[in-house]
Amino acid sequence: MRAAIFDSRSSTPGGWLFIEDIPQPQPQSGTVLLKVIACGVCRTDLHIVEGDLPPIQPRIIPGHQIVGEVLEGATKELPIGTRVGVSWMGGVDGDCWFCRHDMENLCDHPIFTGYSVNGGYAEYASVRADFAIPLPAGLDAAHVAPLLCAGIIGFRSLRVAGVERGERVGLFGFGSSASLAIRILQSWDCEVYVVTRGESHRGAAESLGATRVGNEDAKPPVVLDRAITFAPSGKVVLSALSSLRKGGVVAINAIHLDQMPAFDYDKLLWGERQIRSVANMTRQDARDFLALANDLGFRPRVATFPLEDANKALEAVKHETESGPAVIVL
Ligand SMILES: [Zn+2]
Ligand SMILES: [Zn+2]
């Protein structure tokens, strides 16, 4: 099969991946073989090929937003031909403390698709059957792919923040995750206050119908019930915190933060305000979000690339040259 492979020993900037012909993965017990239809390209993929995330395997097929069809290894839940989605969480051990307490997103021994095991930048992918999520029929492959990472994580952020119907919610930063989260918030009749750097992000938030959009120095004109921050910046977390009512929550949707500046506990955190991080996702988050995305008719604008142009797709993510997420279509 054809696959785009990252080899940490020979990769070069811009030429991160090599297109190679390699043997098709052999089915193993507990896995299904997928014919890949599309695979989204995420900023985390860029962190992997640029070495920001240290390599776990010397050679890996990246890609953790896989849409594929079950070809072999069918089960009762996943008959041949079932269209499934596979996300960053490619498996858990199932028996650590976190798995036993309904927190599989925090598993001590997780498997990450396209990082610790091969992902979806290939014609075929072998994935754990119990982590292949059947997709609602209404969502088409290229458009559902980007939902499988940014979408699910954005949705989980709303859960971690404890958003309730009709609340006032701040989104600090406005990339792909936030632009999907705003649609959900609107369907819950929430008021959405967007605070973001960058003209184009403010324009995007306005066109998606945010209640109010401001730049990073402007505080939302109301006291917020909840806030989600998307920027890798501790300063932004504090600015979100300073807009919260008593008992409000800031959820941080960032895998890495520069630093948390010192802050005034009495003014900012007292009153049972909370700061929480958002880590990975559970399968239930994925199922619930995909069902909601289907109901709401999500169809994000995407830029498609053939497998041969996988490096160009990464380049587009790096420089944000496309107006929507990049998707490799097989
Ligand atoms: Zn576990
Ligand atoms: Zn991702």
Coordinates of C-alpha atoms and ligand atoms in Angstrom, one line a residue:
M1 CA 0.0 0.0 0.0
R2 CA 1.0 3.6 -0.4
A3 CA 1.7 5.5 2.8
A4 CA 3.2 8.8 3.9
I5 CA 5.9 7.9 6.4
F6 CA 7.8 10.0 9.0
D7 CA 11.3 8.8 9.7
S8 CA 12.8 10.8 12.5
R9 CA 16.3 9.9 11.3
S10 CA 16.0 11.2 7.8
S11 CA 13.2 13.8 7.8
T12 CA 13.9 17.4 6.6
P13 CA 12.0 20.6 7.2
G14 CA 9.2 20.7 4.5
G15 CA 10.1 17.2 3.4
W16 CA 8.9 15.6 6.6
L17 CA 7.2 12.7 5.0
F18 CA 8.2 10.1 2.3
I19 CA 5.6 8.4 0.2
E20 CA 6.5 4.7 0.1
D21 CA 5.0 1.4 -0.9
I22 CA 4.9 -0.8 2.2
P23 CA 3.2 -4.1 3.0
Q24 CA -0.5 -3.8 4.0
P25 CA -1.0 -4.2 7.8
Q26 CA -1.9 -7.7 8.8
P27 CA -5.1 -8.1 10.9
Q28 CA -4.5 -9.0 14.5
S29 CA -7.0 -10.0 17.2
G30 CA -9.0 -7.1 18.4
T31 CA -8.2 -4.9 15.4
V32 CA -10.0 -4.0 12.3
L33 CA -8.4 -3.3 9.0
L34 CA -9.7 -0.1 7.5
K35 CA -9.7 1.2 3.9
V36 CA -8.9 4.8 4.6
I37 CA -11.2 7.3 2.8
A38 CA -9.9 10.5 4.4
C39 CA -7.6 11.6 7.2
G40 CA -7.5 15.1 8.7
V41 CA -4.2 16.9 9.2
C42 CA -3.8 18.4 12.7
R43 CA -1.3 20.8 14.3
T44 CA -0.3 17.9 16.5
D45 CA 0.9 16.1 13.4
L46 CA 3.1 19.0 12.7
H47 CA 4.4 18.9 16.3
I48 CA 5.3 15.2 15.7
V49 CA 7.2 15.7 12.4
E50 CA 9.0 18.8 13.7
G51 CA 10.1 17.0 16.8
D52 CA 8.2 19.1 19.3
L53 CA 6.8 15.8 20.5
P54 CA 9.7 13.4 20.9
P55 CA 9.5 10.4 18.6
I56 CA 8.2 7.2 20.2
Q57 CA 8.8 5.1 17.1
P58 CA 11.7 5.9 14.6
R59 CA 9.3 5.3 11.7
I60 CA 5.6 6.1 11.9
I61 CA 2.6 6.8 9.6
P62 CA 1.0 10.0 11.2
G63 CA -2.6 10.9 11.0
H64 CA -5.2 10.7 13.9
Q65 CA -8.4 11.9 12.3
I66 CA -9.1 8.8 10.2
V67 CA -12.3 8.1 8.3
G68 CA -12.3 4.5 6.9
E69 CA -14.4 1.5 6.0
V70 CA -14.1 -1.8 7.8
L71 CA -12.5 -4.3 5.4
E72 CA -11.3 -7.1 7.7
G73 CA -11.7 -8.1 11.3
A74 CA -15.5 -7.3 11.3
T75 CA -17.4 -7.7 14.6
K76 CA -21.0 -7.7 15.5
E77 CA -20.9 -3.9 16.1
L78 CA -18.7 -3.2 13.1
P79 CA -19.8 -5.3 10.1
I80 CA -17.8 -5.2 6.9
G81 CA -18.2 -1.8 5.2
T82 CA -19.1 0.1 8.3
R83 CA -17.8 3.6 8.1
V84 CA -15.9 4.5 11.2
G85 CA -13.9 7.4 12.7
V86 CA -10.6 7.0 14.6
S87 CA -9.2 9.8 16.8
W88 CA -6.0 10.5 18.7
M89 CA -7.1 8.1 21.5
G90 CA -6.3 4.8 19.7
G91 CA -6.6 2.6 22.8
V92 CA -6.3 2.4 26.6
D93 CA -5.2 -0.4 28.9
G94 CA -8.7 -0.6 30.5
D95 CA -7.4 -1.6 33.9
C96 CA -5.5 1.4 35.4
W97 CA -7.1 3.4 38.1
F98 CA -8.4 6.1 35.7
C99 CA -9.9 3.5 33.3
R100 CA -11.7 1.9 36.2
H101 CA -13.0 5.2 37.3
D102 CA -14.6 6.3 34.0
M103 CA -11.7 8.6 33.1
E104 CA -10.1 6.7 30.2
N105 CA -8.9 10.0 28.7
L106 CA -6.4 10.1 31.6
C107 CA -5.3 6.4 31.1
D108 CA -1.7 5.6 32.4
H109 CA -0.9 3.6 29.2
P110 CA -2.7 5.2 26.3
I111 CA -2.1 4.4 22.6
F112 CA -2.0 7.5 20.4
T113 CA -3.0 7.1 16.8
G114 CA -0.4 8.3 14.4
Y115 CA 2.2 8.7 17.2
S116 CA 2.7 5.6 19.2
V117 CA 1.0 3.4 16.5
N118 CA 0.6 3.9 12.7
G119 CA -2.2 6.3 11.7
G120 CA -4.2 7.3 8.6
Y121 CA -1.9 8.9 6.1
A122 CA -2.0 5.6 4.1
E123 CA -4.4 3.5 2.0
Y124 CA -5.1 1.1 4.8
A125 CA -4.9 1.3 8.6
S126 CA -5.2 -1.3 11.3
V127 CA -6.9 0.1 14.4
R128 CA -8.4 -1.3 17.7
A129 CA -11.9 -2.3 17.0
D130 CA -13.1 -0.9 20.4
F131 CA -11.7 2.5 19.4
A132 CA -13.3 2.7 15.9
I133 CA -16.4 4.8 16.3
P134 CA -19.3 4.2 13.8
L135 CA -20.0 7.5 12.0
P136 CA -23.5 8.9 11.5
A137 CA -24.6 8.5 7.9
G138 CA -25.2 12.2 7.3
L139 CA -21.6 13.2 7.7
D140 CA -19.4 12.9 4.6
A141 CA -15.8 11.6 4.9
A142 CA -13.8 14.7 4.0
H143 CA -15.9 16.9 6.2
V144 CA -16.1 14.7 9.2
A145 CA -12.3 14.1 9.4
P146 CA -11.4 17.4 11.0
L147 CA -14.2 16.9 13.6
L148 CA -12.4 13.9 14.9
C149 CA -9.8 15.9 16.8
A150 CA -10.5 19.7 17.1
G151 CA -14.2 19.0 17.2
I152 CA -14.2 16.3 19.9
I153 CA -11.7 18.2 22.1
G154 CA -13.6 21.4 21.7
F155 CA -16.8 19.6 22.8
R156 CA -15.0 18.1 25.7
S157 CA -13.8 21.5 26.8
L158 CA -17.4 22.7 27.0
R159 CA -18.1 19.6 29.2
V160 CA -15.1 20.3 31.4
A161 CA -16.1 23.9 31.8
G162 CA -19.6 22.6 32.8
V163 CA -21.5 24.8 30.3
E164 CA -25.2 24.8 30.8
R165 CA -28.0 26.0 28.4
G166 CA -28.3 29.8 28.1
E167 CA -25.1 30.7 29.9
R168 CA -22.6 33.4 29.0
V169 CA -19.5 31.7 27.7
G170 CA -16.2 33.2 26.7
L171 CA -13.9 31.7 24.0
F172 CA -10.4 33.0 24.3
G173 CA -8.7 32.3 21.0
F174 CA -10.5 31.3 17.9
G175 CA -9.0 28.5 15.8
S176 CA -10.7 25.4 14.4
S177 CA -11.7 24.0 17.8
A178 CA -13.4 27.2 18.8
S179 CA -15.1 27.7 15.5
L180 CA -16.8 24.3 16.0
A181 CA -17.5 24.9 19.7
I182 CA -19.4 28.1 18.9
R183 CA -21.9 26.2 16.8
I184 CA -22.7 23.9 19.8
L185 CA -23.0 26.8 22.2
Q186 CA -25.4 28.5 19.9
S187 CA -27.5 25.4 19.7
W188 CA -27.6 25.5 23.5
D189 CA -28.8 29.2 23.4
C190 CA -25.6 30.4 25.0
E191 CA -24.3 33.9 24.6
V192 CA -20.8 33.6 23.1
Y193 CA -18.1 36.2 23.8
V194 CA -15.0 35.8 21.7
V195 CA -11.7 37.4 22.6
T196 CA -8.9 36.8 20.1
R197 CA -5.8 38.2 18.5
G198 CA -5.7 38.5 14.8
E199 CA -8.1 40.2 12.4
S200 CA -9.0 37.1 10.4
H201 CA -10.0 35.1 13.6
R202 CA -12.1 38.0 14.7
G203 CA -13.8 38.1 11.3
A204 CA -14.4 34.4 11.4
A205 CA -16.0 34.7 14.9
E206 CA -18.2 37.6 13.7
S207 CA -19.3 35.7 10.6
L208 CA -20.3 32.7 12.8
G209 CA -22.5 34.9 14.8
A210 CA -20.6 35.5 18.1
T211 CA -22.6 37.7 20.5
R212 CA -19.5 40.0 20.8
V213 CA -16.0 39.9 19.5
G214 CA -13.1 41.7 20.9
N215 CA -9.3 41.8 20.6
E216 CA -7.0 40.4 23.4
D217 CA -6.9 43.6 25.4
A218 CA -10.7 44.0 25.5
K219 CA -12.6 42.4 28.4
P220 CA -16.0 40.9 27.5
P221 CA -18.6 43.5 28.5
V222 CA -20.4 41.0 30.8
V223 CA -19.4 38.7 33.6
L224 CA -18.9 35.2 32.2
D225 CA -20.3 31.9 33.6
R226 CA -17.7 29.8 31.8
A227 CA -14.6 30.4 29.7
I228 CA -12.5 28.2 27.4
T229 CA -9.0 29.3 26.4
F230 CA -7.4 27.9 23.2
A231 CA -4.1 29.8 23.2
P232 CA -1.0 28.3 24.7
S233 CA -0.7 31.3 27.0
G234 CA -1.0 31.6 30.7
K235 CA -1.7 35.3 30.4
V236 CA -4.8 34.4 28.4
V237 CA -5.9 32.1 31.2
L238 CA -5.7 34.9 33.7
S239 CA -7.6 37.3 31.4
A240 CA -10.3 34.6 31.1
L241 CA -10.3 34.1 34.9
S242 CA -10.7 37.9 35.5
S243 CA -13.9 37.8 33.5
L244 CA -15.6 35.0 35.5
R245 CA -18.4 35.2 38.0
K246 CA -18.1 33.5 41.4
G247 CA -18.2 29.7 41.0
G248 CA -17.3 30.1 37.3
V249 CA -14.9 27.8 35.5
V250 CA -12.0 28.3 33.0
A251 CA -11.2 25.2 30.9
I252 CA -7.8 25.3 29.2
N253 CA -7.8 23.6 25.8
A254 CA -4.1 23.5 25.2
I255 CA -1.6 20.6 25.4
H256 CA 1.1 23.1 26.4
L257 CA 1.1 26.5 28.2
D258 CA 4.1 28.9 28.2
Q259 CA 3.8 29.7 31.9
M260 CA 1.2 30.7 34.4
P261 CA 2.1 34.2 35.6
A262 CA 1.7 34.9 39.4
F263 CA -1.8 36.2 40.1
D264 CA -3.9 37.7 42.9
Y265 CA -5.7 34.8 44.6
D266 CA -8.0 37.1 46.5
K267 CA -9.3 38.9 43.5
L268 CA -9.2 36.2 40.8
L269 CA -9.7 32.7 42.3
W270 CA -11.4 33.3 45.6
G271 CA -15.2 32.7 45.3
E272 CA -14.8 29.1 44.2
R273 CA -13.7 30.0 40.7
Q274 CA -11.9 27.1 39.0
I275 CA -9.1 26.6 36.5
R276 CA -9.2 23.2 34.8
S277 CA -7.1 21.6 32.0
V278 CA -8.6 19.5 29.2
A279 CA -6.7 16.3 28.4
N280 CA -7.5 14.0 25.4
M281 CA -11.0 12.6 25.1
T282 CA -13.2 9.6 26.0
R283 CA -15.0 7.5 23.5
Q284 CA -18.2 8.8 25.0
D285 CA -17.2 12.3 24.1
A286 CA -16.6 11.2 20.6
R287 CA -19.9 9.5 20.2
D288 CA -21.9 12.3 21.8
F289 CA -20.1 15.0 19.8
L290 CA -20.5 13.1 16.4
A291 CA -24.2 12.6 17.1
L292 CA -24.6 16.4 17.8
A293 CA -22.5 17.3 14.8
N294 CA -24.8 15.2 12.7
D295 CA -28.0 16.8 14.2
L296 CA -26.5 20.3 13.6
G297 CA -25.5 19.5 10.1
F298 CA -21.8 20.3 10.6
R299 CA -19.9 20.7 7.4
P300 CA -16.7 22.6 8.0
R301 CA -14.9 24.1 5.0
V302 CA -11.9 21.9 4.2
A303 CA -8.9 22.0 1.9
T304 CA -8.3 18.5 0.4
F305 CA -4.9 17.0 -0.7
P306 CA -4.0 13.7 -2.3
L307 CA -1.7 11.4 -0.2
E308 CA 1.2 12.3 -2.5
D309 CA 0.9 15.9 -1.3
A310 CA 0.9 15.1 2.4
N311 CA 3.9 17.5 2.9
K312 CA 2.0 20.3 1.2
A313 CA -1.0 19.6 3.6
L314 CA 1.4 19.9 6.6
E315 CA 2.8 23.1 5.1
A316 CA -0.7 24.5 4.8
V317 CA -1.4 23.7 8.5
K318 CA 2.0 25.3 9.5
H319 CA 1.4 28.5 7.7
E320 CA -2.4 28.6 7.9
T321 CA -2.6 29.2 4.2
E322 CA -6.0 27.5 3.8
S323 CA -9.2 28.9 5.3
G324 CA -10.3 25.5 6.6
P325 CA -8.6 22.4 8.0
A326 CA -6.4 20.3 5.6
V327 CA -7.7 16.8 4.8
I328 CA -5.8 14.1 2.9
V329 CA -8.3 12.2 0.7
L330 CA -7.4 8.7 -0.5
Ligands
ZN1 ZN -6.0 3.0 31.7
ZN2 ZN -5.2 16.4 16.6

